[in-house]
């Protein structure tokens, strides 16, 4: 079966938000696709801290549940061999290309192109000529920075994009967005959607250049907007249903948005344009839209708190300030980071130090030892903090402190939380025989793709057939 498939991984998009915008006529390409493809609910059997995109996307890629694949933190998958859907397809002669698959592994990749997600620290970009693209995007994602100037050369980034076939107009759109953000910081929120649009144009160019039959791209802007700015989206509809969220002052939105800005709608309009281009390329039957999980409005943790998420300005500079300058640190998504190259004794020592640090009488960090000399850490403090507050700890019997605002920034006023149900938009010929009581287990995705492309499905992937 010689069919081509483009998978748009639109991370965590809320289906009700999308359908309301479709009903208002804002998303004509989604409207047209929904007339052909039913919206199928996807599901995972996870809750709490195990309901994370970097866990569930591994399930979607491998057909394995968390208890089987063992990847629980962002970047885990690159450290352990696993058979992913594109590996299965490549073995059968199906040319594959991937842009930014979340928490995936490039080990043994034999396909046409593979650009790792921005949080990968060990994955290899293939071909190597695309590495400047990954490096440029990763640096800005790690620093939450809307700038052309930091770190690696934008010239190398542009050259790599042009060699990959990305048009001048697509590059100009991103440059305009960066320049607008530089002139007006309240325009910087548009950068994630502009980067998603560029990633799509890159994906489309590489798909055409390499004639891939399985092509996927992971896009995260709307997930980012839902996490940060739900309070700016149709408050007249959402506030009565979620008063616990809308009663909170969203200081981040007040600082970063102009009156009337609606990042969630903007992001989905960008996705609608991307969808239209994908359908024009391979036809509606050759396009899948999937979200992995979804988000719903967040109303606080069990104590009605947890809205504020913080992140170091510069992870390595923080390590130096703590007397841990010898430790290699890799920023991950949001408030998370991974420390590398530790001996067993150092794992214990560093974990005890970070876990002992407090801010306003609360723990600042939580740490979990990982295999291979790694230590996963996240900023566990989630209530309001002032820049002059003191981070306190003790080392070698001496009390120490640093000013919170010198090392940490508020990156998220959390307005969206994860939900186990996502959705899939696909031609029914792909999903026929895979639904369980009208719901598609997310672990079924590799099997249904393989079967739909005429590839023998391993027994481990016959989870819903």
Coordinates of C-alpha atoms in Angstrom, one line a residue:
X1 CA 0.0 0.0 0.0
X2 CA 1.8 3.1 -1.3
X3 CA 0.1 5.8 0.8
X4 CA 1.8 8.8 2.2
X5 CA 1.0 10.1 5.7
X6 CA 1.7 13.5 7.4
X7 CA 1.2 13.4 11.2
X8 CA 0.6 16.8 12.8
X9 CA 1.4 16.4 16.5
X10 CA -0.5 19.4 17.9
X11 CA 0.5 18.9 21.5
X12 CA -2.3 19.0 24.2
X13 CA -4.8 21.0 22.2
X14 CA -8.2 21.2 24.1
X15 CA -10.9 19.8 21.8
X16 CA -13.7 22.0 23.1
X17 CA -11.6 25.1 22.4
X18 CA -10.9 23.9 18.9
X19 CA -14.6 23.0 18.2
X20 CA -15.9 26.4 19.5
X21 CA -13.5 28.2 17.2
X22 CA -14.6 26.0 14.3
X23 CA -18.3 26.8 15.1
X24 CA -17.4 30.5 14.9
X25 CA -15.8 30.1 11.5
X26 CA -12.3 30.8 12.6
X27 CA -10.8 27.5 11.5
X28 CA -12.0 26.7 8.0
X29 CA -9.5 23.9 7.3
X30 CA -10.3 22.1 10.6
X31 CA -14.0 22.6 9.7
X32 CA -13.5 20.9 6.3
X33 CA -11.4 18.1 7.8
X34 CA -14.0 17.4 10.5
X35 CA -16.6 17.0 7.8
X36 CA -14.5 14.0 6.5
X37 CA -12.8 12.7 9.7
X38 CA -14.5 12.0 13.0
X39 CA -12.9 13.3 16.1
X40 CA -11.8 10.2 17.9
X41 CA -11.0 10.4 21.6
X42 CA -7.6 9.0 22.6
X43 CA -6.9 7.8 26.2
X44 CA -4.1 6.7 28.5
X45 CA -4.6 5.1 31.9
X46 CA -2.4 7.6 33.9
X47 CA -3.0 10.1 36.6
X48 CA -1.2 12.8 38.6
X49 CA 2.5 13.2 38.0
X50 CA 2.5 10.4 35.4
X51 CA 0.2 12.4 33.1
X52 CA 2.9 14.3 31.2
X53 CA 3.5 14.7 27.5
X54 CA 7.0 13.4 27.6
X55 CA 5.6 10.1 29.0
X56 CA 2.6 9.8 26.7
X57 CA 4.3 10.7 23.5
X58 CA 6.7 7.8 24.1
X59 CA 3.7 5.6 24.4
X60 CA 2.3 6.9 21.1
X61 CA 5.7 6.3 19.4
X62 CA 6.4 2.8 20.8
X63 CA 3.0 1.3 21.6
X64 CA 4.3 0.7 25.1
X65 CA 2.7 1.9 28.4
X66 CA 4.8 3.9 30.9
X67 CA 5.4 0.7 33.0
X68 CA 6.9 -0.9 29.9
X69 CA 9.0 1.9 28.3
X70 CA 10.2 3.4 31.6
X71 CA 10.6 6.9 30.2
X72 CA 9.3 9.2 33.0
X73 CA 11.3 12.4 32.4
X74 CA 11.9 14.6 29.3
X75 CA 15.1 13.3 27.6
X76 CA 14.9 9.8 29.1
X77 CA 14.1 8.1 25.8
X78 CA 17.3 9.1 24.2
X79 CA 19.2 7.1 26.8
X80 CA 17.5 3.8 26.3
X81 CA 17.0 1.7 23.1
X82 CA 13.4 1.3 22.0
X83 CA 11.6 0.4 18.8
X84 CA 9.5 3.4 17.6
X85 CA 6.9 3.4 14.9
X86 CA 9.3 5.0 12.3
X87 CA 11.9 2.2 13.0
X88 CA 9.3 -0.4 12.2
X89 CA 8.3 1.5 9.0
X90 CA 11.9 2.0 7.9
X91 CA 12.6 -1.7 8.2
X92 CA 9.8 -2.3 5.8
X93 CA 11.1 0.2 3.3
X94 CA 8.9 3.2 4.2
X95 CA 10.9 6.4 4.0
X96 CA 10.5 8.4 7.2
X97 CA 11.2 11.9 8.4
X98 CA 10.7 13.5 11.8
X99 CA 10.9 17.0 13.1
X100 CA 11.0 17.6 16.9
X101 CA 9.3 14.3 18.1
X102 CA 9.0 14.7 21.9
X103 CA 11.2 12.5 24.0
X104 CA 12.2 10.2 21.1
X105 CA 15.4 8.4 20.4
X106 CA 17.5 8.7 17.3
X107 CA 19.6 5.6 18.2
X108 CA 19.9 3.5 15.0
X109 CA 17.8 5.9 13.0
X110 CA 18.0 5.0 9.3
X111 CA 15.4 7.4 7.9
X112 CA 15.7 10.5 5.7
X113 CA 15.7 13.2 8.4
X114 CA 15.5 13.5 12.2
X115 CA 15.6 16.8 14.0
X116 CA 15.4 16.1 17.8
X117 CA 13.1 18.0 20.1
X118 CA 14.7 21.1 21.7
X119 CA 15.2 19.3 25.1
X120 CA 17.3 16.5 23.7
X121 CA 20.9 16.5 24.9
X122 CA 22.3 13.4 23.4
X123 CA 20.2 12.8 20.2
X124 CA 22.0 13.3 16.8
X125 CA 20.5 15.4 14.1
X126 CA 20.3 13.7 10.8
X127 CA 21.6 14.7 8.3
X128 CA 24.2 16.8 10.2
X129 CA 23.5 19.8 7.9
X130 CA 20.3 20.4 9.9
X131 CA 22.2 20.6 13.2
X132 CA 22.3 24.5 13.2
X133 CA 18.5 24.5 13.1
X134 CA 18.2 22.3 16.1
X135 CA 20.9 24.2 18.0
X136 CA 19.4 27.7 17.4
X137 CA 15.8 26.6 18.4
X138 CA 17.0 24.6 21.5
X139 CA 19.0 27.6 22.9
X140 CA 16.0 29.9 22.7
X141 CA 13.6 27.3 24.2
X142 CA 16.0 26.6 27.1
X143 CA 16.4 30.3 27.9
X144 CA 12.7 31.2 27.3
X145 CA 14.2 34.0 25.2
X146 CA 12.8 35.8 22.2
X147 CA 16.1 37.0 20.7
X148 CA 18.1 36.5 17.5
X149 CA 21.4 37.4 19.2
X150 CA 22.0 34.9 22.0
X151 CA 24.3 31.9 21.6
X152 CA 24.7 30.4 18.2
X153 CA 24.8 32.4 14.9
X154 CA 21.5 33.2 13.3
X155 CA 23.4 33.2 10.0
X156 CA 24.2 29.5 10.3
X157 CA 20.5 28.9 11.2
X158 CA 19.3 30.8 8.1
X159 CA 21.8 29.1 5.8
X160 CA 20.8 25.6 7.1
X161 CA 17.1 26.5 6.5
X162 CA 17.8 27.7 3.0
X163 CA 19.8 24.6 2.2
X164 CA 16.8 22.5 3.4
X165 CA 14.6 24.4 1.0
X166 CA 12.7 26.8 3.3
X167 CA 11.5 29.8 1.4
X168 CA 12.6 33.4 2.0
X169 CA 9.0 34.5 2.9
X170 CA 8.9 31.9 5.7
X171 CA 12.2 33.1 7.1
X172 CA 11.1 36.8 6.8
X173 CA 7.9 36.0 8.8
X174 CA 10.0 34.7 11.7
X175 CA 12.5 37.6 11.5
X176 CA 9.6 40.1 11.6
X177 CA 8.2 38.4 14.7
X178 CA 11.5 38.6 16.5
X179 CA 12.0 42.2 15.6
X180 CA 8.5 43.1 16.8
X181 CA 9.3 41.4 20.1
X182 CA 12.4 43.4 20.4
X183 CA 10.6 46.7 19.9
X184 CA 7.6 45.7 22.0
X185 CA 8.1 43.0 24.6
X186 CA 4.3 42.5 24.7
X187 CA 4.5 41.1 21.2
X188 CA 7.0 38.4 22.3
X189 CA 4.2 35.9 23.0
X190 CA 3.8 35.5 19.2
X191 CA 7.2 33.9 18.8
X192 CA 6.2 30.3 19.7
X193 CA 3.5 30.2 17.0
X194 CA 6.0 31.7 14.5
X195 CA 8.5 29.0 15.3
X196 CA 5.8 26.4 14.9
X197 CA 5.0 27.8 11.5
X198 CA 8.6 27.7 10.5
X199 CA 9.0 24.1 11.8
X200 CA 6.1 23.1 9.6
X201 CA 7.6 24.8 6.5
X202 CA 10.9 23.0 7.2
X203 CA 9.0 19.7 7.6
X204 CA 7.2 20.3 4.3
X205 CA 10.4 21.2 2.5
X206 CA 12.2 18.1 3.8
X207 CA 9.2 15.9 2.9
X208 CA 9.3 17.1 -0.7
X209 CA 13.1 16.9 -0.9
X210 CA 13.3 13.3 0.5
X211 CA 9.9 12.0 -0.7
X212 CA 9.1 10.6 2.7
X213 CA 6.0 8.5 3.1
X214 CA 5.8 8.9 6.9
X215 CA 6.4 12.5 8.0
X216 CA 5.7 13.9 11.4
X217 CA 6.2 17.2 13.1
X218 CA 5.6 18.1 16.8
X219 CA 4.2 21.6 17.5
X220 CA 3.9 23.0 21.0
X221 CA 2.8 26.7 20.8
X222 CA -0.9 26.2 21.6
X223 CA 0.1 23.9 24.6
X224 CA 2.3 26.7 25.8
X225 CA -0.5 29.3 25.4
X226 CA -3.0 27.1 27.2
X227 CA -0.6 26.7 30.1
X228 CA 0.0 30.4 30.3
X229 CA -2.9 32.4 28.9
X230 CA -6.2 30.5 29.3
X231 CA -7.5 33.5 31.3
X232 CA -7.3 35.6 28.1
X233 CA -9.4 33.2 26.0
X234 CA -13.2 33.6 26.0
X235 CA -13.4 34.4 29.8
X236 CA -17.2 34.9 29.4
X237 CA -17.4 31.2 28.6
X238 CA -14.7 29.7 30.8
X239 CA -14.8 31.8 34.0
X240 CA -18.2 30.7 35.2
X241 CA -17.1 27.1 34.9
X242 CA -13.7 27.5 36.4
X243 CA -13.9 30.3 39.0
X244 CA -10.9 29.0 41.0
X245 CA -8.7 29.9 38.0
X246 CA -10.2 33.1 36.9
X247 CA -10.3 34.5 40.4
X248 CA -6.5 34.5 40.4
X249 CA -4.6 37.6 39.1
X250 CA -2.6 36.3 36.1
X251 CA 0.5 38.5 36.6
X252 CA 2.2 37.0 33.6
X253 CA -0.6 37.8 31.3
X254 CA -0.8 41.3 32.7
X255 CA 2.9 41.9 32.0
X256 CA 3.1 40.2 28.6
X257 CA -0.2 40.7 26.8
X258 CA -2.0 43.8 25.5
X259 CA -5.8 44.2 26.1
X260 CA -7.6 42.0 23.6
X261 CA -4.7 39.6 22.9
X262 CA -5.8 36.0 22.7
X263 CA -2.8 33.7 22.2
X264 CA -4.8 30.5 22.1
X265 CA -7.0 31.6 19.2
X266 CA -3.9 33.0 17.4
X267 CA -2.1 29.7 17.8
X268 CA -5.0 27.6 16.5
X269 CA -5.4 30.0 13.5
X270 CA -1.7 29.3 12.7
X271 CA -2.4 25.5 13.1
X272 CA -5.4 25.9 10.7
X273 CA -3.1 27.3 8.0
X274 CA -0.6 24.5 8.6
X275 CA -3.4 21.9 8.3
X276 CA -4.6 23.5 5.0
X277 CA -1.1 23.2 3.5
X278 CA -0.7 19.6 4.7
X279 CA -4.1 18.6 3.1
X280 CA -3.0 20.4 -0.1
X281 CA 0.2 18.3 -0.1
X282 CA -1.1 14.8 0.4
X283 CA -4.9 15.0 0.5
X284 CA -7.2 14.8 3.5
X285 CA -6.9 11.0 3.7
X286 CA -3.1 11.4 4.2
X287 CA -3.2 13.8 7.1
X288 CA -3.6 12.8 10.8
X289 CA -3.9 15.3 13.6
X290 CA -3.2 14.0 17.1
X291 CA -2.7 15.8 20.5
X292 CA -1.4 13.0 22.8
X293 CA -3.0 14.5 25.9
X294 CA -5.2 17.6 26.2
X295 CA -5.3 20.4 28.7
X296 CA -8.2 21.7 30.7
X297 CA -8.4 24.9 32.9
X298 CA -6.2 24.5 36.0
X299 CA -7.8 25.5 39.3
X300 CA -4.9 24.8 41.7
X301 CA -3.5 21.8 43.5
X302 CA -5.1 20.1 46.4
X303 CA -4.4 23.1 48.6
X304 CA -5.7 25.6 45.9
X305 CA -2.1 26.6 45.2
X306 CA 0.5 25.7 42.5
X307 CA -0.2 28.4 40.0
X308 CA 3.4 29.9 39.8
X309 CA 6.2 28.0 38.1
X310 CA 9.7 29.2 38.3
X311 CA 12.9 28.5 36.3
X312 CA 16.6 29.5 36.7
X313 CA 17.7 32.4 34.4
X314 CA 20.9 30.5 33.7
X315 CA 21.2 26.9 35.0
X316 CA 25.0 26.8 34.9
X317 CA 25.4 30.1 36.7
X318 CA 23.1 28.8 39.4
X319 CA 25.2 25.7 39.8
X320 CA 28.3 27.9 40.2
X321 CA 26.5 30.0 42.8
X322 CA 25.7 26.8 44.8
X323 CA 29.3 25.6 44.6
X324 CA 28.4 23.0 42.0
X325 CA 30.2 24.5 39.0
X326 CA 31.6 21.1 38.1
X327 CA 28.2 19.6 37.5
X328 CA 26.9 19.5 33.9
X329 CA 23.3 20.7 33.8
X330 CA 20.8 20.4 30.9
X331 CA 17.7 22.5 31.0
X332 CA 14.4 20.7 30.2
X333 CA 10.9 21.9 29.7
X334 CA 9.5 24.5 32.1
X335 CA 10.9 24.1 35.7
X336 CA 12.8 20.8 35.1
X337 CA 16.5 20.1 34.6
X338 CA 18.8 17.1 34.3
X339 CA 22.2 16.9 35.9
X340 CA 24.7 14.6 34.2
X341 CA 28.0 12.9 34.8
X342 CA 27.6 12.3 38.6
X343 CA 29.1 9.4 40.5
X344 CA 26.8 7.6 42.9
X345 CA 28.3 9.5 45.8
X346 CA 27.8 12.8 44.0
X347 CA 24.2 12.0 43.2
X348 CA 23.5 11.6 46.9
X349 CA 25.5 14.7 47.8
X350 CA 24.0 17.0 45.2
X351 CA 20.5 15.7 45.8
X352 CA 20.7 16.3 49.5
X353 CA 22.0 19.8 48.9
X354 CA 19.3 20.8 46.4
X355 CA 16.5 19.1 48.4
X356 CA 17.6 21.0 51.6
X357 CA 17.2 24.5 49.9
X358 CA 14.2 26.5 51.1
X359 CA 12.3 29.6 50.1
X360 CA 9.9 31.2 52.5
X361 CA 10.0 28.0 54.6
X362 CA 9.1 25.7 51.6
X363 CA 11.2 23.3 49.7
X364 CA 12.7 24.9 46.5
X365 CA 13.7 21.8 44.7
X366 CA 12.7 18.1 44.4
X367 CA 15.2 15.6 43.0
X368 CA 15.1 12.0 41.7
X369 CA 18.2 9.9 40.9
X370 CA 18.3 8.5 37.4
X371 CA 20.5 5.8 35.8
X372 CA 23.7 6.6 34.1
X373 CA 24.9 9.2 36.6
X374 CA 22.0 11.5 36.1
X375 CA 19.9 13.5 38.6
X376 CA 16.5 14.9 37.6
X377 CA 15.6 18.1 39.5
X378 CA 12.6 20.5 39.3
X379 CA 11.7 23.7 41.0
X380 CA 9.1 22.5 43.4
X381 CA 8.1 25.9 44.8
X382 CA 4.8 27.0 43.2
X383 CA 3.4 29.9 45.2
X384 CA 4.1 33.7 44.9
X385 CA 7.7 34.7 45.6
X386 CA 9.2 38.2 45.6
X387 CA 12.6 39.0 44.0
X388 CA 14.1 40.0 47.3
X389 CA 13.1 36.7 49.0
X390 CA 16.1 34.6 50.2
X391 CA 16.9 31.1 49.1
X392 CA 18.5 29.5 52.1
X393 CA 20.6 26.3 52.6
X394 CA 23.5 25.0 54.6
X395 CA 26.8 23.6 53.3
X396 CA 29.6 22.2 55.4
X397 CA 27.9 23.6 58.5
X398 CA 27.6 27.2 57.2
X399 CA 24.3 28.9 56.5
X400 CA 24.2 30.3 53.0
X401 CA 21.7 32.3 50.9
X402 CA 21.1 34.0 47.6
X403 CA 18.6 36.5 46.4
X404 CA 15.7 34.7 44.7
X405 CA 15.4 37.3 41.9
X406 CA 19.0 37.1 41.0
X407 CA 18.7 33.5 39.8
X408 CA 15.0 32.6 39.2
X409 CA 12.2 33.9 37.0
X410 CA 8.5 33.4 36.9
X411 CA 7.9 31.5 33.6
X412 CA 4.4 30.3 34.0
X413 CA 1.2 31.4 35.8
X414 CA -0.3 28.0 35.3
X415 CA -3.7 28.2 33.6
X416 CA -3.9 24.8 31.9
X417 CA -3.5 21.3 33.4
X418 CA -3.1 17.9 31.8
X419 CA -6.0 15.6 31.0
X420 CA -5.7 11.9 30.0
X421 CA -8.0 12.3 27.0
X422 CA -6.6 13.7 23.7
X423 CA -8.0 13.4 20.2
X424 CA -7.1 12.1 16.8
X425 CA -8.5 13.3 13.4
X426 CA -7.9 10.7 10.8
X427 CA -9.6 9.0 7.9
X428 CA -11.7 6.1 9.3
X429 CA -9.7 3.7 7.2
X430 CA -6.8 4.2 9.6
X431 CA -8.7 3.6 12.8
X432 CA -11.1 0.8 11.6
X433 CA -10.8 -2.1 14.1
X434 CA -8.7 -0.2 16.6
X435 CA -11.3 1.5 18.8
X436 CA -12.3 0.2 22.2
X437 CA -15.8 1.3 23.1
X438 CA -15.4 4.3 20.8
X439 CA -12.0 5.3 22.3
X440 CA -8.6 4.8 20.9
X441 CA -5.8 3.7 23.3
X442 CA -2.9 6.0 22.6
X443 CA -0.7 2.9 22.6
X444 CA -2.5 1.7 19.5
X445 CA -1.0 4.4 17.3
X446 CA 2.1 2.6 16.0
X447 CA 0.0 -0.5 15.2
X448 CA -2.7 1.4 13.3
X449 CA -0.1 3.4 11.3
X450 CA 1.8 0.2 10.4
X451 CA -1.2 -1.7 9.4
X452 CA -2.6 1.2 7.4
X453 CA 0.6 1.5 5.5
X454 CA 0.7 -2.2 4.7
X455 CA 3.4 -3.1 7.1
X456 CA 3.2 -6.3 9.3
X457 CA 2.2 -5.3 12.8
X458 CA 4.4 -6.9 15.6
X459 CA 2.4 -8.8 18.3
X460 CA 3.5 -6.2 20.8
X461 CA 1.6 -3.6 18.8
X462 CA -1.7 -5.6 18.4
X463 CA -3.0 -3.8 21.4
X464 CA -6.4 -3.0 20.0
X465 CA -6.7 -4.9 16.8

